[in-house]
């Protein structure tokens, strides 16, 4: 398991980490790439990286589904971030093909920051 | 990693691919079955396959949560499909038990087409 | 693959199963922990276990997004549970670090009961 650190710069931010994840894997191969974040107020997803508007639409749709302000019971003001983290999940997996993760043409791996800015840990594991 | 192709026939469609996935695994065993789709406007999920109304209810609930028509920033008219793909995810995993995927009695594996009709790729990987 | 049984006590309940999952792994190590539930009306998620209000906020947010009462097509009165199961997913994965699952400081593994009370099966698999 390799660890990378991602510094986010806004409260809500879709950060493309495909390059950082790929760098940890140089020269290594396997059957499955596993990416995990050990936090409870951010998430990971795979979606389109070509047009940044896509991730912006996703973030804004999550905001409409899970408003930041609501009489939540958890008193730290970030319940919306926890809820969004469960909707997206905190792990993604990608199979390998010919020695590299078989991401689709348009796919990128994104850290979804829902309660930043913070420094986030991301764990990268290769299953053989 | 084995690849299968699924042709969907409607814009929004829950397509049971359990049989197609199972066929690729004939005679092969392992610890974990990994199913992945390299697209950003469809998803994968595991849910009830006995009553097709269940997947219909799921698709319609996603439509209510993420309307097709909205002033999205992405200009291709399929932002709702990208958003739904992040909600469901593009991979599912199932453990093996006695040489076969341990799907529950009612569980099937579904490709959730959110922007069809298209031909979709699905990658099947067995982890030992 | 090891199996554990969880008895839920309410219709909707976030049940922390971190301890039960950990017990099945005593003395065993690997690269990836896989936890799976073979049902279609509950889910699994990883989120904060310190303040129980977090999971309560998550459960109530899912209820607002997916109301129990609606003219669903599936006639068993539990369509909301199936829909929530697809939103959360029925599997979680955690990498290992130094012989133990690398759960974050605040993370716990939760069985999300959406149609209880029932006895639920959970399958624990370690990938090496």
CSV table of C-alpha atoms in Angstrom, one decimal:
chain,number,residue,atom,x,y,z
A,1,UNK,CA,0.0,0.0,0.0
A,2,UNK,CA,1.4,3.4,-1.1
A,3,UNK,CA,0.2,6.6,0.3
A,4,UNK,CA,-0.2,9.9,-1.5
A,5,UNK,CA,-1.3,13.3,-0.1
A,6,UNK,CA,-3.7,15.6,-1.8
A,7,UNK,CA,-4.1,19.2,-0.7
A,8,UNK,CA,-7.5,20.5,-1.6
A,9,UNK,CA,-8.1,24.3,-1.8
A,10,UNK,CA,-11.9,24.8,-1.5
A,11,UNK,CA,-14.7,23.4,0.7
A,12,UNK,CA,-16.2,21.5,-2.3
A,13,UNK,CA,-13.8,20.4,-5.0
A,14,UNK,CA,-13.5,17.6,-7.5
A,15,UNK,CA,-9.8,17.0,-7.8
A,16,UNK,CA,-8.4,14.8,-10.6
A,17,UNK,CA,-5.9,12.5,-9.0
A,18,UNK,CA,-5.3,10.2,-12.0
A,19,UNK,CA,-1.8,11.5,-12.5
A,20,UNK,CA,-0.8,11.1,-8.8
A,21,UNK,CA,-2.2,7.6,-8.7
A,22,UNK,CA,-0.5,6.6,-11.9
A,23,UNK,CA,2.8,7.9,-10.7
A,24,UNK,CA,2.8,5.5,-7.7
A,25,UNK,CA,2.4,2.6,-10.0
A,26,UNK,CA,5.3,3.1,-12.3
A,27,UNK,CA,6.7,-0.2,-13.4
A,28,UNK,CA,4.3,-2.2,-11.3
A,29,UNK,CA,1.6,-4.4,-12.7
A,30,UNK,CA,-1.2,-6.6,-11.3
A,31,UNK,CA,-4.8,-7.5,-11.8
A,32,UNK,CA,-6.6,-4.8,-9.9
A,33,UNK,CA,-5.9,-1.2,-8.8
A,34,UNK,CA,-7.5,-0.2,-5.5
A,35,UNK,CA,-7.7,3.4,-4.5
A,36,UNK,CA,-9.0,4.3,-1.0
A,37,UNK,CA,-9.4,7.4,1.1
A,38,UNK,CA,-9.5,6.9,4.9
A,39,UNK,CA,-11.6,10.0,5.5
A,40,UNK,CA,-15.4,10.4,6.2
A,41,UNK,CA,-16.1,13.8,4.6
A,42,UNK,CA,-14.6,13.2,1.1
A,43,UNK,CA,-15.1,10.5,-1.5
A,44,UNK,CA,-13.7,8.9,-4.6
A,45,UNK,CA,-15.3,8.5,-8.0
A,46,UNK,CA,-14.4,7.7,-11.6
A,47,UNK,CA,-16.0,10.0,-14.2
A,48,UNK,CA,-15.2,12.2,-17.2
A,49,UNK,CA,-12.0,14.1,-17.0
A,50,UNK,CA,-12.2,15.8,-20.5
A,51,UNK,CA,-14.7,18.5,-19.7
A,52,UNK,CA,-14.4,19.9,-16.1
A,53,UNK,CA,-18.1,20.9,-16.4
A,54,UNK,CA,-19.0,17.3,-15.8
A,55,UNK,CA,-17.5,17.2,-12.3
A,56,UNK,CA,-19.0,20.6,-11.6
A,57,UNK,CA,-22.5,19.4,-12.6
A,58,UNK,CA,-22.0,16.3,-10.4
A,59,UNK,CA,-20.9,18.4,-7.4
A,60,UNK,CA,-23.8,20.8,-7.8
A,61,UNK,CA,-26.3,17.9,-8.2
A,62,UNK,CA,-25.0,16.4,-5.0
A,63,UNK,CA,-25.5,19.8,-3.3
A,64,UNK,CA,-29.1,20.0,-4.5
A,65,UNK,CA,-29.7,16.4,-3.2
A,66,UNK,CA,-28.0,17.0,0.1
A,67,UNK,CA,-28.2,20.6,1.1
A,68,UNK,CA,-25.4,22.0,3.3
A,69,UNK,CA,-27.8,23.8,5.6
A,70,UNK,CA,-30.5,21.6,7.3
A,71,UNK,CA,-31.3,20.8,10.9
A,72,UNK,CA,-28.9,17.9,11.0
A,73,UNK,CA,-28.2,16.1,14.3
A,74,UNK,CA,-24.4,16.0,14.0
A,75,UNK,CA,-23.2,19.4,15.3
A,76,UNK,CA,-20.0,20.0,13.3
A,77,UNK,CA,-21.7,21.6,10.3
A,78,UNK,CA,-20.5,19.0,7.9
A,79,UNK,CA,-23.2,16.4,7.8
A,80,UNK,CA,-23.7,17.1,4.1
A,81,UNK,CA,-20.1,16.0,3.5
A,82,UNK,CA,-20.6,12.7,5.4
A,83,UNK,CA,-23.8,12.0,3.5
A,84,UNK,CA,-22.1,12.7,0.1
A,85,UNK,CA,-19.2,10.5,1.1
A,86,UNK,CA,-21.6,7.5,1.6
A,87,UNK,CA,-23.3,8.3,-1.8
A,88,UNK,CA,-20.0,8.2,-3.7
A,89,UNK,CA,-18.1,5.8,-1.6
A,90,UNK,CA,-14.5,6.1,-0.4
A,91,UNK,CA,-12.9,3.5,-2.7
A,92,UNK,CA,-12.6,2.9,-6.4
A,93,UNK,CA,-11.2,-0.2,-8.3
A,94,UNK,CA,-9.9,-0.5,-11.8
A,95,UNK,CA,-8.8,-3.7,-13.6
A,96,UNK,CA,-5.4,-3.9,-15.3
A,97,UNK,CA,-5.0,-4.6,-19.0
A,98,UNK,CA,-1.6,-5.1,-20.6
A,99,UNK,CA,0.2,-3.7,-17.6
A,100,UNK,CA,-1.8,-0.5,-17.1
A,101,UNK,CA,-5.2,0.4,-15.4
A,102,UNK,CA,-7.9,-0.1,-18.0
A,103,UNK,CA,-9.5,3.3,-17.5
A,104,UNK,CA,-11.8,4.3,-20.3
A,105,UNK,CA,-10.9,7.0,-22.8
A,106,UNK,CA,-12.8,9.7,-20.9
A,107,UNK,CA,-12.4,8.3,-17.3
A,108,UNK,CA,-10.3,10.0,-14.6
A,109,UNK,CA,-10.1,9.2,-10.9
A,110,UNK,CA,-11.4,12.0,-8.7
A,111,UNK,CA,-11.0,12.9,-5.0
A,112,UNK,CA,-14.3,14.5,-4.2
A,113,UNK,CA,-13.6,17.0,-1.4
A,114,UNK,CA,-16.8,17.8,0.5
A,115,UNK,CA,-15.4,19.5,3.6
A,116,UNK,CA,-12.2,21.2,2.6
A,117,UNK,CA,-9.8,22.7,2.3
A,118,UNK,CA,-7.8,19.9,3.9
A,119,UNK,CA,-4.8,17.6,3.2
A,120,UNK,CA,-6.3,14.2,2.3
A,121,UNK,CA,-4.6,10.8,2.3
A,122,UNK,CA,-5.2,8.4,-0.6
A,123,UNK,CA,-4.0,4.8,-0.4
A,124,UNK,CA,-3.1,3.0,-3.6
A,125,UNK,CA,-2.9,-0.8,-3.6
A,126,UNK,CA,-2.2,-3.2,-6.4
A,127,UNK,CA,-3.7,-6.7,-6.3
A,128,UNK,CA,-1.9,-9.3,-8.3
B,1,UNK,CA,-9.3,-9.5,-17.8
B,2,UNK,CA,-12.0,-10.6,-20.2
B,3,UNK,CA,-14.2,-8.2,-22.1
B,4,UNK,CA,-17.8,-8.5,-23.0
B,5,UNK,CA,-20.0,-6.2,-25.1
B,6,UNK,CA,-23.5,-5.3,-24.2
B,7,UNK,CA,-25.8,-3.5,-26.7
B,8,UNK,CA,-28.4,-1.4,-25.0
B,9,UNK,CA,-31.6,-0.5,-26.8
B,10,UNK,CA,-33.0,2.5,-24.9
B,11,UNK,CA,-31.7,5.8,-23.4
B,12,UNK,CA,-32.3,4.5,-19.9
B,13,UNK,CA,-32.3,0.8,-19.3
B,14,UNK,CA,-31.3,-1.6,-16.5
B,15,UNK,CA,-29.8,-4.6,-18.3
B,16,UNK,CA,-29.3,-7.8,-16.4
B,17,UNK,CA,-25.8,-9.1,-17.4
B,18,UNK,CA,-25.5,-11.8,-14.8
B,19,UNK,CA,-25.6,-14.5,-17.5
B,20,UNK,CA,-23.0,-12.8,-19.7
B,21,UNK,CA,-20.7,-12.3,-16.8
B,22,UNK,CA,-21.1,-15.9,-15.6
B,23,UNK,CA,-20.3,-17.3,-19.0
B,24,UNK,CA,-16.9,-15.6,-19.1
B,25,UNK,CA,-16.0,-17.4,-15.8
B,26,UNK,CA,-16.8,-21.0,-16.8
B,27,UNK,CA,-14.4,-23.3,-15.1
B,28,UNK,CA,-12.4,-20.5,-13.5
B,29,UNK,CA,-12.4,-19.8,-9.7
B,30,UNK,CA,-10.9,-17.3,-7.4
B,31,UNK,CA,-11.6,-15.3,-4.4
B,32,UNK,CA,-13.2,-12.2,-5.9
B,33,UNK,CA,-15.1,-11.4,-9.1
B,34,UNK,CA,-14.6,-7.8,-10.3
B,35,UNK,CA,-16.9,-6.3,-13.0
B,36,UNK,CA,-16.1,-2.9,-14.4
B,37,UNK,CA,-17.4,-0.6,-17.1
B,38,UNK,CA,-15.0,1.9,-18.7
B,39,UNK,CA,-17.7,4.4,-19.6
B,40,UNK,CA,-18.8,7.6,-17.8
B,41,UNK,CA,-22.5,7.6,-18.6
B,42,UNK,CA,-23.6,4.2,-17.4
B,43,UNK,CA,-23.1,2.3,-14.2
B,44,UNK,CA,-23.1,-1.1,-12.6
B,45,UNK,CA,-25.2,-2.3,-9.6
B,46,UNK,CA,-26.3,-5.5,-7.9
B,47,UNK,CA,-29.9,-5.7,-7.0
B,48,UNK,CA,-33.0,-7.8,-7.3
B,49,UNK,CA,-33.4,-9.7,-10.6
B,50,UNK,CA,-36.6,-11.6,-9.8
B,51,UNK,CA,-39.1,-8.8,-10.3
B,52,UNK,CA,-38.2,-6.4,-13.1
B,53,UNK,CA,-40.2,-3.7,-11.4
B,54,UNK,CA,-37.5,-3.3,-8.8
B,55,UNK,CA,-34.9,-2.0,-11.4
B,56,UNK,CA,-37.7,0.1,-13.0
B,57,UNK,CA,-38.4,1.7,-9.6
B,58,UNK,CA,-34.6,2.3,-9.1
B,59,UNK,CA,-34.2,3.9,-12.6
B,60,UNK,CA,-37.3,6.1,-12.0
B,61,UNK,CA,-36.1,7.2,-8.5
B,62,UNK,CA,-32.7,8.2,-10.0
B,63,UNK,CA,-34.6,10.2,-12.6
B,64,UNK,CA,-36.5,12.1,-9.9
B,65,UNK,CA,-33.3,12.7,-8.0
B,66,UNK,CA,-31.3,13.7,-11.1
B,67,UNK,CA,-33.6,15.2,-13.7
B,68,UNK,CA,-32.6,15.0,-17.3
B,69,UNK,CA,-33.5,18.6,-18.1
B,70,UNK,CA,-31.7,21.2,-15.9
B,71,UNK,CA,-29.4,24.1,-16.8
B,72,UNK,CA,-26.3,21.9,-16.5
B,73,UNK,CA,-22.9,23.3,-17.5
B,74,UNK,CA,-21.8,20.3,-19.6
B,75,UNK,CA,-23.3,21.0,-23.0
B,76,UNK,CA,-23.8,17.4,-24.4
B,77,UNK,CA,-27.2,16.9,-22.9
B,78,UNK,CA,-26.2,13.9,-20.8
B,79,UNK,CA,-25.1,15.4,-17.5
B,80,UNK,CA,-27.8,13.5,-15.7
B,81,UNK,CA,-26.1,10.3,-17.0
B,82,UNK,CA,-22.7,11.3,-15.7
B,83,UNK,CA,-24.2,12.1,-12.3
B,84,UNK,CA,-26.1,8.8,-12.0
B,85,UNK,CA,-22.9,7.0,-13.0
B,86,UNK,CA,-21.2,8.5,-10.0
B,87,UNK,CA,-24.1,7.6,-7.7
B,88,UNK,CA,-24.1,3.9,-8.7
B,89,UNK,CA,-20.4,3.5,-9.5
B,90,UNK,CA,-18.8,1.8,-12.4
B,91,UNK,CA,-17.6,-1.4,-10.7
B,92,UNK,CA,-19.1,-4.2,-8.6
B,93,UNK,CA,-17.3,-7.0,-6.7
B,94,UNK,CA,-18.6,-10.3,-5.5
B,95,UNK,CA,-16.8,-12.9,-3.4
B,96,UNK,CA,-16.5,-16.5,-4.5
B,97,UNK,CA,-17.8,-19.4,-2.4
B,98,UNK,CA,-17.2,-23.0,-3.4
B,99,UNK,CA,-16.1,-22.0,-6.9
B,100,UNK,CA,-18.9,-19.7,-7.8
B,101,UNK,CA,-19.7,-16.0,-7.2
B,102,UNK,CA,-21.7,-15.8,-3.9
B,103,UNK,CA,-24.6,-13.7,-5.3
B,104,UNK,CA,-27.6,-13.8,-3.0
B,105,UNK,CA,-30.8,-15.6,-4.0
B,106,UNK,CA,-32.3,-12.5,-5.4
B,107,UNK,CA,-29.2,-10.7,-6.6
B,108,UNK,CA,-28.3,-10.1,-10.2
B,109,UNK,CA,-25.6,-7.9,-11.8
B,110,UNK,CA,-27.0,-5.0,-13.9
B,111,UNK,CA,-25.5,-2.6,-16.4
B,112,UNK,CA,-27.4,0.6,-15.8
B,113,UNK,CA,-27.6,2.4,-19.1
B,114,UNK,CA,-28.2,6.1,-18.6
B,115,UNK,CA,-27.3,7.5,-22.1
B,116,UNK,CA,-28.1,4.8,-24.6
B,117,UNK,CA,-28.7,3.2,-26.8
B,118,UNK,CA,-25.0,2.2,-27.2
B,119,UNK,CA,-22.7,-0.7,-27.2
B,120,UNK,CA,-21.0,-0.9,-23.8
B,121,UNK,CA,-17.8,-2.7,-22.8
B,122,UNK,CA,-17.7,-4.6,-19.5
B,123,UNK,CA,-14.5,-6.0,-18.1
B,124,UNK,CA,-14.5,-9.1,-16.0
B,125,UNK,CA,-11.6,-9.9,-13.7
B,126,UNK,CA,-11.1,-12.8,-11.3
B,127,UNK,CA,-8.8,-12.2,-8.3
B,128,UNK,CA,-7.3,-15.3,-6.8
C,1,UNK,CA,-14.8,-16.4,2.6
C,2,UNK,CA,-16.1,-16.2,6.1
C,3,UNK,CA,-19.7,-15.5,7.0
C,4,UNK,CA,-21.1,-13.6,9.8
C,5,UNK,CA,-24.7,-13.0,10.8
C,6,UNK,CA,-26.1,-9.7,11.9
C,7,UNK,CA,-29.5,-9.4,13.5
C,8,UNK,CA,-31.0,-5.9,13.0
C,9,UNK,CA,-33.8,-4.7,15.3
C,10,UNK,CA,-35.6,-1.9,13.4
C,11,UNK,CA,-36.8,-1.3,9.9
C,12,UNK,CA,-34.1,1.3,9.2
C,13,UNK,CA,-30.9,1.0,11.2
C,14,UNK,CA,-27.2,1.8,10.7
C,15,UNK,CA,-25.4,-1.1,12.5
C,16,UNK,CA,-21.7,-0.7,13.2
C,17,UNK,CA,-20.1,-4.1,12.2
C,18,UNK,CA,-16.5,-3.1,12.4
C,19,UNK,CA,-15.9,-5.3,15.5
C,20,UNK,CA,-17.6,-8.4,14.0
C,21,UNK,CA,-15.7,-8.0,10.8
C,22,UNK,CA,-12.4,-7.5,12.6
C,23,UNK,CA,-13.0,-10.6,14.7
C,24,UNK,CA,-13.2,-12.8,11.6
C,25,UNK,CA,-9.7,-11.6,10.6
C,26,UNK,CA,-7.8,-12.4,13.7
C,27,UNK,CA,-4.2,-13.4,12.8
C,28,UNK,CA,-4.9,-13.1,9.1
C,29,UNK,CA,-3.3,-10.6,6.8
C,30,UNK,CA,-3.5,-9.7,3.2
C,31,UNK,CA,-3.7,-6.7,0.8
C,32,UNK,CA,-7.4,-6.0,0.7
C,33,UNK,CA,-10.4,-6.7,3.0
C,34,UNK,CA,-13.6,-7.2,1.1
C,35,UNK,CA,-17.0,-7.1,2.9
C,36,UNK,CA,-20.2,-8.1,1.0
C,37,UNK,CA,-23.8,-8.5,1.8
C,38,UNK,CA,-25.8,-10.9,-0.4
C,39,UNK,CA,-29.1,-9.0,0.1
C,40,UNK,CA,-31.0,-6.4,-2.0
C,41,UNK,CA,-32.7,-4.3,0.7
C,42,UNK,CA,-29.7,-3.4,2.8
C,43,UNK,CA,-26.3,-1.9,2.0
C,44,UNK,CA,-22.8,-1.4,3.3
C,45,UNK,CA,-20.9,1.8,3.9
C,46,UNK,CA,-17.9,3.2,5.6
C,47,UNK,CA,-18.4,6.4,7.5
C,48,UNK,CA,-17.9,8.1,10.9
C,49,UNK,CA,-18.4,5.8,13.9
C,50,UNK,CA,-17.5,8.4,16.7
C,51,UNK,CA,-20.7,10.3,16.7
C,52,UNK,CA,-23.8,8.2,16.0
C,53,UNK,CA,-25.6,11.3,14.8
C,54,UNK,CA,-23.6,11.1,11.6
C,55,UNK,CA,-25.2,7.8,10.6
C,56,UNK,CA,-28.6,9.0,11.7
C,57,UNK,CA,-28.2,12.1,9.5
C,58,UNK,CA,-27.2,9.8,6.6
C,59,UNK,CA,-30.2,7.5,7.1
C,60,UNK,CA,-32.6,10.4,7.3
C,61,UNK,CA,-31.1,12.1,4.2
C,62,UNK,CA,-31.6,8.9,2.3
C,63,UNK,CA,-35.2,8.8,3.5
C,64,UNK,CA,-35.8,12.3,2.1
C,65,UNK,CA,-34.2,11.5,-1.2
C,66,UNK,CA,-36.0,8.1,-1.5
C,67,UNK,CA,-39.4,8.3,0.4
C,68,UNK,CA,-40.8,5.1,1.7
C,69,UNK,CA,-44.3,5.9,0.4
C,70,UNK,CA,-44.6,6.5,-3.3
C,71,UNK,CA,-46.5,4.8,-6.1
C,72,UNK,CA,-43.7,2.3,-6.8
C,73,UNK,CA,-44.3,-0.5,-9.3
C,74,UNK,CA,-42.7,-3.3,-7.1
C,75,UNK,CA,-45.6,-4.4,-4.8
C,76,UNK,CA,-43.8,-5.6,-1.7
C,77,UNK,CA,-43.7,-2.2,0.0
C,78,UNK,CA,-39.9,-2.1,0.1
C,79,UNK,CA,-38.9,-0.4,-3.1
C,80,UNK,CA,-37.2,2.4,-1.1
C,81,UNK,CA,-35.0,-0.2,0.5
C,82,UNK,CA,-33.9,-1.6,-2.9
C,83,UNK,CA,-33.2,1.9,-4.2
C,84,UNK,CA,-31.1,2.9,-1.2
C,85,UNK,CA,-29.2,-0.4,-1.5
C,86,UNK,CA,-28.1,0.6,-5.0
C,87,UNK,CA,-27.1,4.1,-3.8
C,88,UNK,CA,-24.9,2.8,-1.1
C,89,UNK,CA,-23.8,-0.5,-2.7
C,90,UNK,CA,-23.6,-3.9,-1.2
C,91,UNK,CA,-19.8,-4.2,-0.8
C,92,UNK,CA,-16.9,-2.2,0.8
C,93,UNK,CA,-13.2,-2.7,0.4
C,94,UNK,CA,-10.4,-1.6,2.7
C,95,UNK,CA,-6.6,-1.9,2.1
C,96,UNK,CA,-4.3,-3.5,4.7
C,97,UNK,CA,-1.4,-1.6,6.2
C,98,UNK,CA,1.0,-3.4,8.6
C,99,UNK,CA,-1.2,-6.4,9.0
C,100,UNK,CA,-4.5,-4.6,9.7
C,101,UNK,CA,-7.2,-2.9,7.7
C,102,UNK,CA,-6.2,0.7,7.1
C,103,UNK,CA,-9.5,2.2,8.3
C,104,UNK,CA,-9.2,5.9,9.1
C,105,UNK,CA,-9.3,7.3,12.6
C,106,UNK,CA,-13.1,8.0,12.4
C,107,UNK,CA,-14.1,5.2,10.0
C,108,UNK,CA,-16.3,2.3,10.9
C,109,UNK,CA,-17.9,-0.3,8.6
C,110,UNK,CA,-21.7,-0.2,8.8
C,111,UNK,CA,-24.5,-2.5,7.6
C,112,UNK,CA,-27.3,-0.2,6.5
C,113,UNK,CA,-30.6,-2.0,7.2
C,114,UNK,CA,-33.3,-0.5,5.0
C,115,UNK,CA,-36.0,-3.2,5.4
C,116,UNK,CA,-35.6,-4.8,8.8
C,117,UNK,CA,-35.7,-6.2,11.3
C,118,UNK,CA,-34.0,-9.2,9.7
C,119,UNK,CA,-31.0,-11.5,10.1
C,120,UNK,CA,-28.5,-10.4,7.5
C,121,UNK,CA,-25.5,-12.3,6.2
C,122,UNK,CA,-22.2,-10.6,5.7
C,123,UNK,CA,-19.3,-12.2,3.8
C,124,UNK,CA,-15.7,-11.3,4.7
C,125,UNK,CA,-12.9,-12.1,2.2
C,126,UNK,CA,-9.2,-11.3,2.4
C,127,UNK,CA,-7.3,-10.8,-0.8
C,128,UNK,CA,-3.6,-11.5,-0.6
